[in-house]
Short mmCIF file of C-alpha atoms in Angstrom, two decimals:
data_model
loop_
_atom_site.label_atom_id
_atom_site.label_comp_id
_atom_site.label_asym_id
_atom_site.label_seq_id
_atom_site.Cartn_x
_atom_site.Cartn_y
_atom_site.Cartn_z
CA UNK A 30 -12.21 138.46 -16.97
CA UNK A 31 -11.32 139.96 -13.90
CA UNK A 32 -8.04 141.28 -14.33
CA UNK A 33 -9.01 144.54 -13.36
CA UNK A 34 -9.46 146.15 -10.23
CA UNK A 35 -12.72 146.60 -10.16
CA UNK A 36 -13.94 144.67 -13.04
CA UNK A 37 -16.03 145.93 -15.21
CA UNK A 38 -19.76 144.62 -13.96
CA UNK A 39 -20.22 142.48 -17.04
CA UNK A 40 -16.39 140.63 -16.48
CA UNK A 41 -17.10 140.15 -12.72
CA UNK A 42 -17.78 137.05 -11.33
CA UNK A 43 -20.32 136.42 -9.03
CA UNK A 44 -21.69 133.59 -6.24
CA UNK A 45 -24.93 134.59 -8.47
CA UNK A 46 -22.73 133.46 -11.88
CA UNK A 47 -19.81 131.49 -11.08
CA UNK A 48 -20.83 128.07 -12.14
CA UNK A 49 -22.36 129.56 -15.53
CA UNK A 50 -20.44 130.59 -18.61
CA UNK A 51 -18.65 132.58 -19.36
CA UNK A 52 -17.83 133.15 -15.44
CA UNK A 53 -17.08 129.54 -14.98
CA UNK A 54 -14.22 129.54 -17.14
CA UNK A 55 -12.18 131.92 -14.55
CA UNK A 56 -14.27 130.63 -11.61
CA UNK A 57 -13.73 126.92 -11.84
CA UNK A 58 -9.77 127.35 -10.89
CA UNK A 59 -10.19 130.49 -8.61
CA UNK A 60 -13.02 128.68 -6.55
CA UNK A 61 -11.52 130.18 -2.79
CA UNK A 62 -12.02 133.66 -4.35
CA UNK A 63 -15.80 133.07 -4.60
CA UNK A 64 -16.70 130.54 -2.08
CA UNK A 65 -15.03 130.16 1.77
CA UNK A 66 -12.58 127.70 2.02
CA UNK A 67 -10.56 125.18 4.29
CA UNK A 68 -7.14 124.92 2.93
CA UNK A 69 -6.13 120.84 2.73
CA UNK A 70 -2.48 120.47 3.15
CA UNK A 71 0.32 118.65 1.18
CA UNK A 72 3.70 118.32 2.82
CA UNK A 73 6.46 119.84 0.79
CA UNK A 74 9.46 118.06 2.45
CA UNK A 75 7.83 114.46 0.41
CA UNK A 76 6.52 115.36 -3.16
CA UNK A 77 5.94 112.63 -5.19
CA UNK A 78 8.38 113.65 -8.30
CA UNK A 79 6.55 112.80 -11.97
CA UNK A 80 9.05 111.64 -14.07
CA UNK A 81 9.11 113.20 -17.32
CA UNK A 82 7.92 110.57 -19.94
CA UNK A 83 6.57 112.66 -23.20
CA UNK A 84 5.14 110.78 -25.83
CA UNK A 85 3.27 112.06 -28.77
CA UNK A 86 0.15 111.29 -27.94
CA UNK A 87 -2.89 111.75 -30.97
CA UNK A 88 -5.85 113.64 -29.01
CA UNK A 89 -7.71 113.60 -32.27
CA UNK A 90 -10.64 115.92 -31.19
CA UNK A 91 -10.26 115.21 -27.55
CA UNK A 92 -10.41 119.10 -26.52
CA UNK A 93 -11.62 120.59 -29.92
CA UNK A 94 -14.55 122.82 -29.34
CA UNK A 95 -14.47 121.53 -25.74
CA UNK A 96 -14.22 123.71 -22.51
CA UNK A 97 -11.45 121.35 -21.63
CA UNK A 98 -9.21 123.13 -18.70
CA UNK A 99 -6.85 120.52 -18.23
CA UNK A 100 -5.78 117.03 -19.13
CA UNK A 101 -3.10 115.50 -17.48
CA UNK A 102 -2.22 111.82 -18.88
CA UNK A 103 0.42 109.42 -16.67
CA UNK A 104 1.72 106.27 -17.59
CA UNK A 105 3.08 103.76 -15.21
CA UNK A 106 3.79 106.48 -13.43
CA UNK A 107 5.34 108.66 -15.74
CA UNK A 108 3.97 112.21 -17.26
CA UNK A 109 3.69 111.72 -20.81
CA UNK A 110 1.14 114.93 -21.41
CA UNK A 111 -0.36 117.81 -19.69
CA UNK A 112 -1.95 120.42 -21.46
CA UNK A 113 -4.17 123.35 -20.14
CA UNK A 114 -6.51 126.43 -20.87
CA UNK A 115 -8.74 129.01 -20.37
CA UNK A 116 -6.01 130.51 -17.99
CA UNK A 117 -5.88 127.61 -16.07
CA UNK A 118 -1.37 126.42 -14.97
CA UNK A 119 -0.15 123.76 -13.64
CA UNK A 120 -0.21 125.47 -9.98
CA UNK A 121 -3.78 126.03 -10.35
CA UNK A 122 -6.32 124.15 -8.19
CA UNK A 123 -9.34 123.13 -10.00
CA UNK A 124 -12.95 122.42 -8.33
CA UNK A 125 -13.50 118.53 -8.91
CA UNK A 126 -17.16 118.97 -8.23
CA UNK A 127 -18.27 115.41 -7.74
CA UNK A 128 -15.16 113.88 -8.24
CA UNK A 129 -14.59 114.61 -4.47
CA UNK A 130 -17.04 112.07 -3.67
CA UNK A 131 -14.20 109.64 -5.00
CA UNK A 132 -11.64 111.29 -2.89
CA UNK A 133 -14.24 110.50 0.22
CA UNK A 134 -14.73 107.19 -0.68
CA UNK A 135 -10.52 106.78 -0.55
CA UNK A 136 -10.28 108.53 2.65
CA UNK A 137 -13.13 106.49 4.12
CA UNK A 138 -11.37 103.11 3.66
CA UNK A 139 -8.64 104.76 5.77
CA UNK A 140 -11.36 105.04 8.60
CA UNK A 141 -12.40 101.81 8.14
CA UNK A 142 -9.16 100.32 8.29
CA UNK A 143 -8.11 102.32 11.31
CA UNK A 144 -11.18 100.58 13.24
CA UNK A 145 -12.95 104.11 13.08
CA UNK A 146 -16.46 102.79 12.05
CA UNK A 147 -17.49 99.99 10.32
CA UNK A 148 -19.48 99.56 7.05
CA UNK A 149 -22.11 98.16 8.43
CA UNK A 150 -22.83 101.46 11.29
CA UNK A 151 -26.04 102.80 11.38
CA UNK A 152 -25.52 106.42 10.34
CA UNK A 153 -27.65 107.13 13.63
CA UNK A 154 -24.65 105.56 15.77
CA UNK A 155 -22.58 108.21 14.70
CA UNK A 156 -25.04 110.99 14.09
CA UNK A 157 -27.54 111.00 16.86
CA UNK A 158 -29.22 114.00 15.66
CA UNK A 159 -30.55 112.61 12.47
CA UNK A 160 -32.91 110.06 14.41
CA UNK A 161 -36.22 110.71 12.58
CA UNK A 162 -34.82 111.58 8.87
CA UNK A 163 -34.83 109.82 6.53
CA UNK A 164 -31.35 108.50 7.10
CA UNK A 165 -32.61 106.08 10.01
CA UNK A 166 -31.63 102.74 9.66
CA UNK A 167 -29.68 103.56 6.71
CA UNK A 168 -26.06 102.06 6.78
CA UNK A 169 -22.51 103.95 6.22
CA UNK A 170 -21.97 101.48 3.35
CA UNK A 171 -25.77 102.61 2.14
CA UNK A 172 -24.52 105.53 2.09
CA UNK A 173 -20.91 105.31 -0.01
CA UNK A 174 -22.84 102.60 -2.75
CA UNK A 175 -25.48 105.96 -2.70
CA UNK A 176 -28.08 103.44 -1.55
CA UNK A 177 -29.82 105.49 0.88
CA UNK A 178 -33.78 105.60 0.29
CA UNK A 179 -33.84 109.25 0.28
CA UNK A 180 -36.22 111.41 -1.33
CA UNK A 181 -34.50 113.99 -3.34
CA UNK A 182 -34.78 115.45 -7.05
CA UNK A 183 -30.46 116.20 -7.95
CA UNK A 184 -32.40 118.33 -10.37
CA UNK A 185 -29.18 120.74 -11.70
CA UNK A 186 -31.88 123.02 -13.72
CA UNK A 187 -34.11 123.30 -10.73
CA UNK A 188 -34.45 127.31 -9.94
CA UNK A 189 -36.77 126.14 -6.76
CA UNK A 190 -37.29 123.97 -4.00
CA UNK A 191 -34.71 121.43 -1.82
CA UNK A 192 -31.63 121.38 -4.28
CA UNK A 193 -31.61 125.57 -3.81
CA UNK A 194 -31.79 125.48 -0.03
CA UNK A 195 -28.86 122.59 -0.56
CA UNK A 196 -26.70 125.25 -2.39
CA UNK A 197 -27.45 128.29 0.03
CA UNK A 198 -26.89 125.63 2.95
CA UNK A 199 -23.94 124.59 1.29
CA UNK A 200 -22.17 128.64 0.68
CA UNK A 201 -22.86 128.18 -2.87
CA UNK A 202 -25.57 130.37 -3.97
CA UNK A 203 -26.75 133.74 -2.68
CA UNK A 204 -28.87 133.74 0.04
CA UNK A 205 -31.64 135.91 -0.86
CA UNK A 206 -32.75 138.98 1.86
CA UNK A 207 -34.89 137.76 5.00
CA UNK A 208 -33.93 134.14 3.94
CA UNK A 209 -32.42 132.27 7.47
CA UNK A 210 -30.05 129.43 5.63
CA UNK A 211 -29.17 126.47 7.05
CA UNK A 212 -25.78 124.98 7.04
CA UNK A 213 -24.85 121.33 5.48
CA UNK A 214 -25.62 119.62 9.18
CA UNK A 215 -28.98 121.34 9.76
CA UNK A 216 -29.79 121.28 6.19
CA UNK A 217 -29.75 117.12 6.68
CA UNK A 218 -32.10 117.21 9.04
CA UNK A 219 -34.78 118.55 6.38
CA UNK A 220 -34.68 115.11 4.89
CA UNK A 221 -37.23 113.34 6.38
CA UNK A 222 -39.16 111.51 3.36
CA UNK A 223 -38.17 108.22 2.21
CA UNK A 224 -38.23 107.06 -1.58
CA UNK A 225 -38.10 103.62 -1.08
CA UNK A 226 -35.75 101.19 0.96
CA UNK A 227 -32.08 101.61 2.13
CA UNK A 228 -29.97 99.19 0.45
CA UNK A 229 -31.82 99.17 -2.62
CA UNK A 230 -31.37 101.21 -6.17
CA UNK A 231 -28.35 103.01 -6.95
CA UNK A 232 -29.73 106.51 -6.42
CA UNK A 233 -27.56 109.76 -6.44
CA UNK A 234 -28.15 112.29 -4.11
CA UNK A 235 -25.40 114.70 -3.12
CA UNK A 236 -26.22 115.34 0.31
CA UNK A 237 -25.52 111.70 1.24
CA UNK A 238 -22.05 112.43 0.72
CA UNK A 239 -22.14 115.65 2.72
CA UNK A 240 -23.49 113.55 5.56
CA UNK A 241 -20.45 111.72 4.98
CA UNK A 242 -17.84 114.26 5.34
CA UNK A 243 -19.44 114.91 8.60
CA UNK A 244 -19.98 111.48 10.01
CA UNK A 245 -16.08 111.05 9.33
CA UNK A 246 -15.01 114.37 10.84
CA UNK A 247 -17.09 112.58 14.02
CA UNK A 248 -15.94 108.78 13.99
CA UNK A 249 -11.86 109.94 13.32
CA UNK A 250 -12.31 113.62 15.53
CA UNK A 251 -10.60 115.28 12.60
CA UNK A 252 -11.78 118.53 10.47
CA UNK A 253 -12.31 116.91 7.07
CA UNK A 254 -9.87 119.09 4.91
CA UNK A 255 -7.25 117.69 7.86
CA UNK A 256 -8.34 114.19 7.40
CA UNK A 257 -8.09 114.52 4.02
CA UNK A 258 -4.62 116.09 4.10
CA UNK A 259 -3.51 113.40 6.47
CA UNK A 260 -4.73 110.33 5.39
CA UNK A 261 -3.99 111.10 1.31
CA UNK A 262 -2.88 114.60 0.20
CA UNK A 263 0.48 114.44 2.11
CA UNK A 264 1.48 110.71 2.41
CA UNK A 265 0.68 110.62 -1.39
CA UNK A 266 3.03 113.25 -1.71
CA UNK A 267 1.04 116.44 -3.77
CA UNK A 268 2.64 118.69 -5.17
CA UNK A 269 0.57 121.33 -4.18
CA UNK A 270 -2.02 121.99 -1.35
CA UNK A 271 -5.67 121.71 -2.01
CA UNK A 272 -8.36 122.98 -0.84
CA UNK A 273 -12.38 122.51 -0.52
CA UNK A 274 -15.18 125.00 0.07
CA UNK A 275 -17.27 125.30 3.61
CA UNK A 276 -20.39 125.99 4.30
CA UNK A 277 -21.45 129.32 7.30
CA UNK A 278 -20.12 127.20 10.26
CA UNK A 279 -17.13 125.75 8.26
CA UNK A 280 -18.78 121.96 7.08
CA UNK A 281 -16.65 120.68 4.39
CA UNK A 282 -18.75 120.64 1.10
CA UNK A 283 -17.21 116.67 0.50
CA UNK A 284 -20.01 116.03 -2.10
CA UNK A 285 -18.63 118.40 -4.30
CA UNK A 286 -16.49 121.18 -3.30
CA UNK A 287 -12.69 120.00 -3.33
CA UNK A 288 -9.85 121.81 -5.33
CA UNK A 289 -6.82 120.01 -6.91
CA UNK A 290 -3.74 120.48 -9.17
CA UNK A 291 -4.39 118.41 -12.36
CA UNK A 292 -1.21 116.87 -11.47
CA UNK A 293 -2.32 115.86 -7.94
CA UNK A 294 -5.49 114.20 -9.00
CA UNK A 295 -3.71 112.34 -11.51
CA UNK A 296 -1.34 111.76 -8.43
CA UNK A 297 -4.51 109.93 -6.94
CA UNK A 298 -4.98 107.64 -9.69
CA UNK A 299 -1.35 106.36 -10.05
CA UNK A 300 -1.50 105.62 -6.13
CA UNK A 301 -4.62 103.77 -6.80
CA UNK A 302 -2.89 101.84 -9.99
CA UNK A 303 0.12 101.24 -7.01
CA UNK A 304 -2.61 98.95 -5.07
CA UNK A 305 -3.08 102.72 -2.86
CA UNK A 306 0.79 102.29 -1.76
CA UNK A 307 3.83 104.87 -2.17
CA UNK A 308 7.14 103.67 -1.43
CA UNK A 309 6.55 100.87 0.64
CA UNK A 310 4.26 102.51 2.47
CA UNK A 311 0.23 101.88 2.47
CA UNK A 312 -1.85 105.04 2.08
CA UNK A 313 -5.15 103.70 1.08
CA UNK A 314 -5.76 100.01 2.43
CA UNK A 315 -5.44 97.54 -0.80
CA UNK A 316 -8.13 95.35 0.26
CA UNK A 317 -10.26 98.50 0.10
CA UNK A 318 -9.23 98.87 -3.43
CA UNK A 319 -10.36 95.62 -4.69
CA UNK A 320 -13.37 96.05 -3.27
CA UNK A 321 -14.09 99.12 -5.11
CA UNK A 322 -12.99 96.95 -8.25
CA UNK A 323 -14.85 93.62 -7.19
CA UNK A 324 -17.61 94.95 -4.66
CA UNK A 325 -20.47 96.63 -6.37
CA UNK A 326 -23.75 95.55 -6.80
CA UNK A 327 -24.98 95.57 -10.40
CA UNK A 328 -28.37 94.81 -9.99
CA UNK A 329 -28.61 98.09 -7.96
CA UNK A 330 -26.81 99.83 -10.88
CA UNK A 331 -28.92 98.18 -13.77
CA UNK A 332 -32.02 99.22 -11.81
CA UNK A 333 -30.33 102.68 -10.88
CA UNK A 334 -30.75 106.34 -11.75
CA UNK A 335 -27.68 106.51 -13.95
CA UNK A 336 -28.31 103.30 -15.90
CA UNK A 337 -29.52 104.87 -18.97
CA UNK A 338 -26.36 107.43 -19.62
CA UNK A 339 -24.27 104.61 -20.22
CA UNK A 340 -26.34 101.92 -22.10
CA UNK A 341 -25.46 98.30 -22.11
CA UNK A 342 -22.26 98.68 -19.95
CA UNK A 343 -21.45 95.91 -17.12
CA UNK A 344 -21.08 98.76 -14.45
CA UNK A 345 -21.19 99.41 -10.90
CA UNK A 346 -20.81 101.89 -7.87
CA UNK A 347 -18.82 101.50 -5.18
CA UNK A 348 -17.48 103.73 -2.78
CA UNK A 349 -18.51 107.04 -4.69
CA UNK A 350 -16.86 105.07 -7.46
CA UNK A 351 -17.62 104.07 -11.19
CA UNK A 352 -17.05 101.35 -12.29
CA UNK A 353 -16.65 99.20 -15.90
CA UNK A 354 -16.34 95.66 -16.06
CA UNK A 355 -15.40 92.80 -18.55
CA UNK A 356 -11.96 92.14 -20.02
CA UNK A 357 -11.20 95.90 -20.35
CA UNK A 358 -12.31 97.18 -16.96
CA UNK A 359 -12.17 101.29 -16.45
CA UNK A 360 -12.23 102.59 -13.07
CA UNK A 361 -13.97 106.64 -13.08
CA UNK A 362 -15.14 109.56 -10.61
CA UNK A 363 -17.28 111.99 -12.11
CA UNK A 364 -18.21 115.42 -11.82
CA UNK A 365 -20.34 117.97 -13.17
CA UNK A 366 -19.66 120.14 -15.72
CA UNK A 367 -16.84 117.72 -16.83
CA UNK A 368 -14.84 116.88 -14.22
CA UNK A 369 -12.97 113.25 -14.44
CA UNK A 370 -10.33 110.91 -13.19
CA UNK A 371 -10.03 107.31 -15.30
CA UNK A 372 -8.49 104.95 -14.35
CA UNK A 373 -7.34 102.01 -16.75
CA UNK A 374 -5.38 98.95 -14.55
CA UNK A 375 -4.78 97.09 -17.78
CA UNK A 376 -3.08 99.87 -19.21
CA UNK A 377 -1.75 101.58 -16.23
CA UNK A 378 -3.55 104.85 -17.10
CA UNK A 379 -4.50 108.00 -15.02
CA UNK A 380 -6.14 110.44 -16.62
CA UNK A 381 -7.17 113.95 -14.83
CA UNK A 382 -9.84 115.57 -17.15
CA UNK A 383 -10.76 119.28 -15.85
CA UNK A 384 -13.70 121.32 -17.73
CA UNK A 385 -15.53 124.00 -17.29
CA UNK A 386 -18.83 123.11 -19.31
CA UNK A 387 -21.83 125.35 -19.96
CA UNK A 388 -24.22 122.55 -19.11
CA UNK A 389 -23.88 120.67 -15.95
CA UNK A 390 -24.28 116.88 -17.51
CA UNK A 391 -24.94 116.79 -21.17
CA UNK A 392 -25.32 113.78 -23.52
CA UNK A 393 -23.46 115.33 -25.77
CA UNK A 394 -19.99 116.09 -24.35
CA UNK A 395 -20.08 113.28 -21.97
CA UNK A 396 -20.01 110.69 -25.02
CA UNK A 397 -17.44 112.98 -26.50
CA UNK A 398 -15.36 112.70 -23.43
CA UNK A 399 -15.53 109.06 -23.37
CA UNK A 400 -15.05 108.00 -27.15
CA UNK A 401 -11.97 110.51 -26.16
CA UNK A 402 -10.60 108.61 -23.44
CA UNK A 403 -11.52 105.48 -25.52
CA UNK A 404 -8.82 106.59 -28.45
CA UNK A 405 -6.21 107.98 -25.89
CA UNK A 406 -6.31 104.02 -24.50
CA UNK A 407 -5.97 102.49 -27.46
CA UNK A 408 -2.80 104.44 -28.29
CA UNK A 409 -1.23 102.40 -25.06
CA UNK A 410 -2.70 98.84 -26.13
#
């Protein structure tokens, strides 16, 4: 698939295709070929260097019949397997989808730290012109715990209505003739119906986190893909630079549009098993960690949208992350179409998990994915 020049119609892929198989395949680690992009910067001069640490490691059926693209697995630290496919390398950035709300929620506590804005901002403070959406009197934390009483159906099947204006808004679908899109920031101000009460439910709605990306471009005065780059990407030492798509006027897709290295998410996760620290120097704020650990609300996760795809777990969101409690707690960001990063403290596990899935959440390969990361743990018990 397009490795000619010019491919053959049926091999070429699309805005119209890319996130359906089998375009996706090709698409989901050649993203800045389809969509525009802001590159994010590492800084070569201070790679973090992955010790070598191979172990034979039984997948079982981990990626078996899977669209798995990559799985990187470290170890206190240390690489002990990395395996891709689908034409996917080590060098090649993959799109995260929603795991970049996780990589938000990081970069965020840096704000916060830094005195930037507090939790407890209106969203209004810092976005004046969203005064009479929806958003009013919503908080900043509302909006990381996705607790903003927003009305709006994250319907992935939907061929009609608000979540197709979101992806034409967003650069990510055609834009059909005599159509005037809107952008990310004057797509927000659309949102003007309420669903119930800030504060309350755990309810998922992608845009929230787009509002994000913006608010923090305003509070720090930094492009996101730069705040990104300078608050994790290059302290943390990546390997590679990253990247995340843009919308007509250059608005960082942050719900959903970042590009990694398998390596450099898995990067992410060992920093975050380091209490966010890298050589004796603090990247993400520790406190800010624990809070992510210890901070949720599971009452508004119990009465919350997700609830029901993982039944009878003591879970919680915090910070545009999952997370799994008890004696054997699991940290997680999640993405469609099977993007992951687990986190195990007990264990000292990160796991980058990169797919390119026909469906964009299904039952089926999510509790595949999980009983998978279930046997991988117990190998390190």
């Amino acid at each position: 698939m397009m490795n000619t020049f010019p491919p053959a119609p049926e091999a070429q892929v699309t805005l119209a295709n890319w996130r359906t198989q089998p375009f996706n395949h090709w698409a989901f680690h050649h993203v800045r070929e389809i969509v525009p992009s802001a590159e994010i910067p590492n800084d070569p001069s201070n790679v973090w260097t992955l010790n070598a640490a191979p172990r034979d490691i039984d997948l079982g059926t981990a990626v078996t019949g899977m669209a798995n693209d990559a799985l990187v697995i470290l170890h206190k630290g240390g690489l002990v397997h990395e395996s891709y496919r689908n034409g996917m390398g080590p060098a090649d950035p993959h799109i995260l989808m929603s795991v970049s709300k996780s990589m938000l929620g990081l970069v965020a506590g840096t704000c916060v730290a830094r005195g930037e804005l507090n939790e407890g901002d209106l969203i209004t403070d810092h976005l004046p012109e969203l005064v009479g959406t929806a958003y009013a009197g919503a908080t900043v934390r509302n909006a990381l715990d996705m607790r903003v009483g927003l009305l709006f159906d994250e319907d992935y099947a939907a061929t009609s209505g608000p979540i197709i204006a979101y992806r034409q808004a967003a650069n990510w679908n055609p834009v059909p003739a005599g159509t005037d899109p809107h952008d990310l920031r004057s797509f927000q101000q659309l949102l003007t119906k309420a669903d119930g009460p800030h504060g309350g439910r755990f309810h998922y709605v992608s845009p929230v986190t787009d509002l994000l990306a913006w608010l923090l471009e305003r509070a720090s005065g930094l492009r996101f893909a730069d705040l990104v780059s300078q608050r994790l990407l290059a302290p943390m030492g990546a390997e590679r630079p990253g990247y995340i798509t843009v919308d007509r006027k250059g608005g960082a897709r942050g719900a959903g549009g970042m590009c990694l290295i398998a390596r450099d998410l898995a990067r992410v996760g060992q920093l975050m098993l380091q209490g966010g620290s890298r050589d004796g120097a603090q990247i993400i704020p520790e406190t800010w960690l624990t809070d992510i650990m210890n901070g949720g609300d599971r009452a508004a996760w119990d009465t919350g949208d997700f609830a029901e795809k993982f039944p009878g777990l003591p879970m919680s969101y915090r910070s545009k992350w999952y997370v799994h409690h008890g004696d054997d707690p699991l940290v997680h960001g999640l993405g469609i179409h099977g993007q992951y990063l687990f986190i195990d403290p007990k264990r000292q596990l990160s796991i980058a998990w990169f797919s390119s899935e026909d469906a964009p959440v299904s039952e089926v390969w999510m509790a595949h994915v999980f009983a998978s990361i279930q046997q991988i743990r117990a190998q390190f018990d």
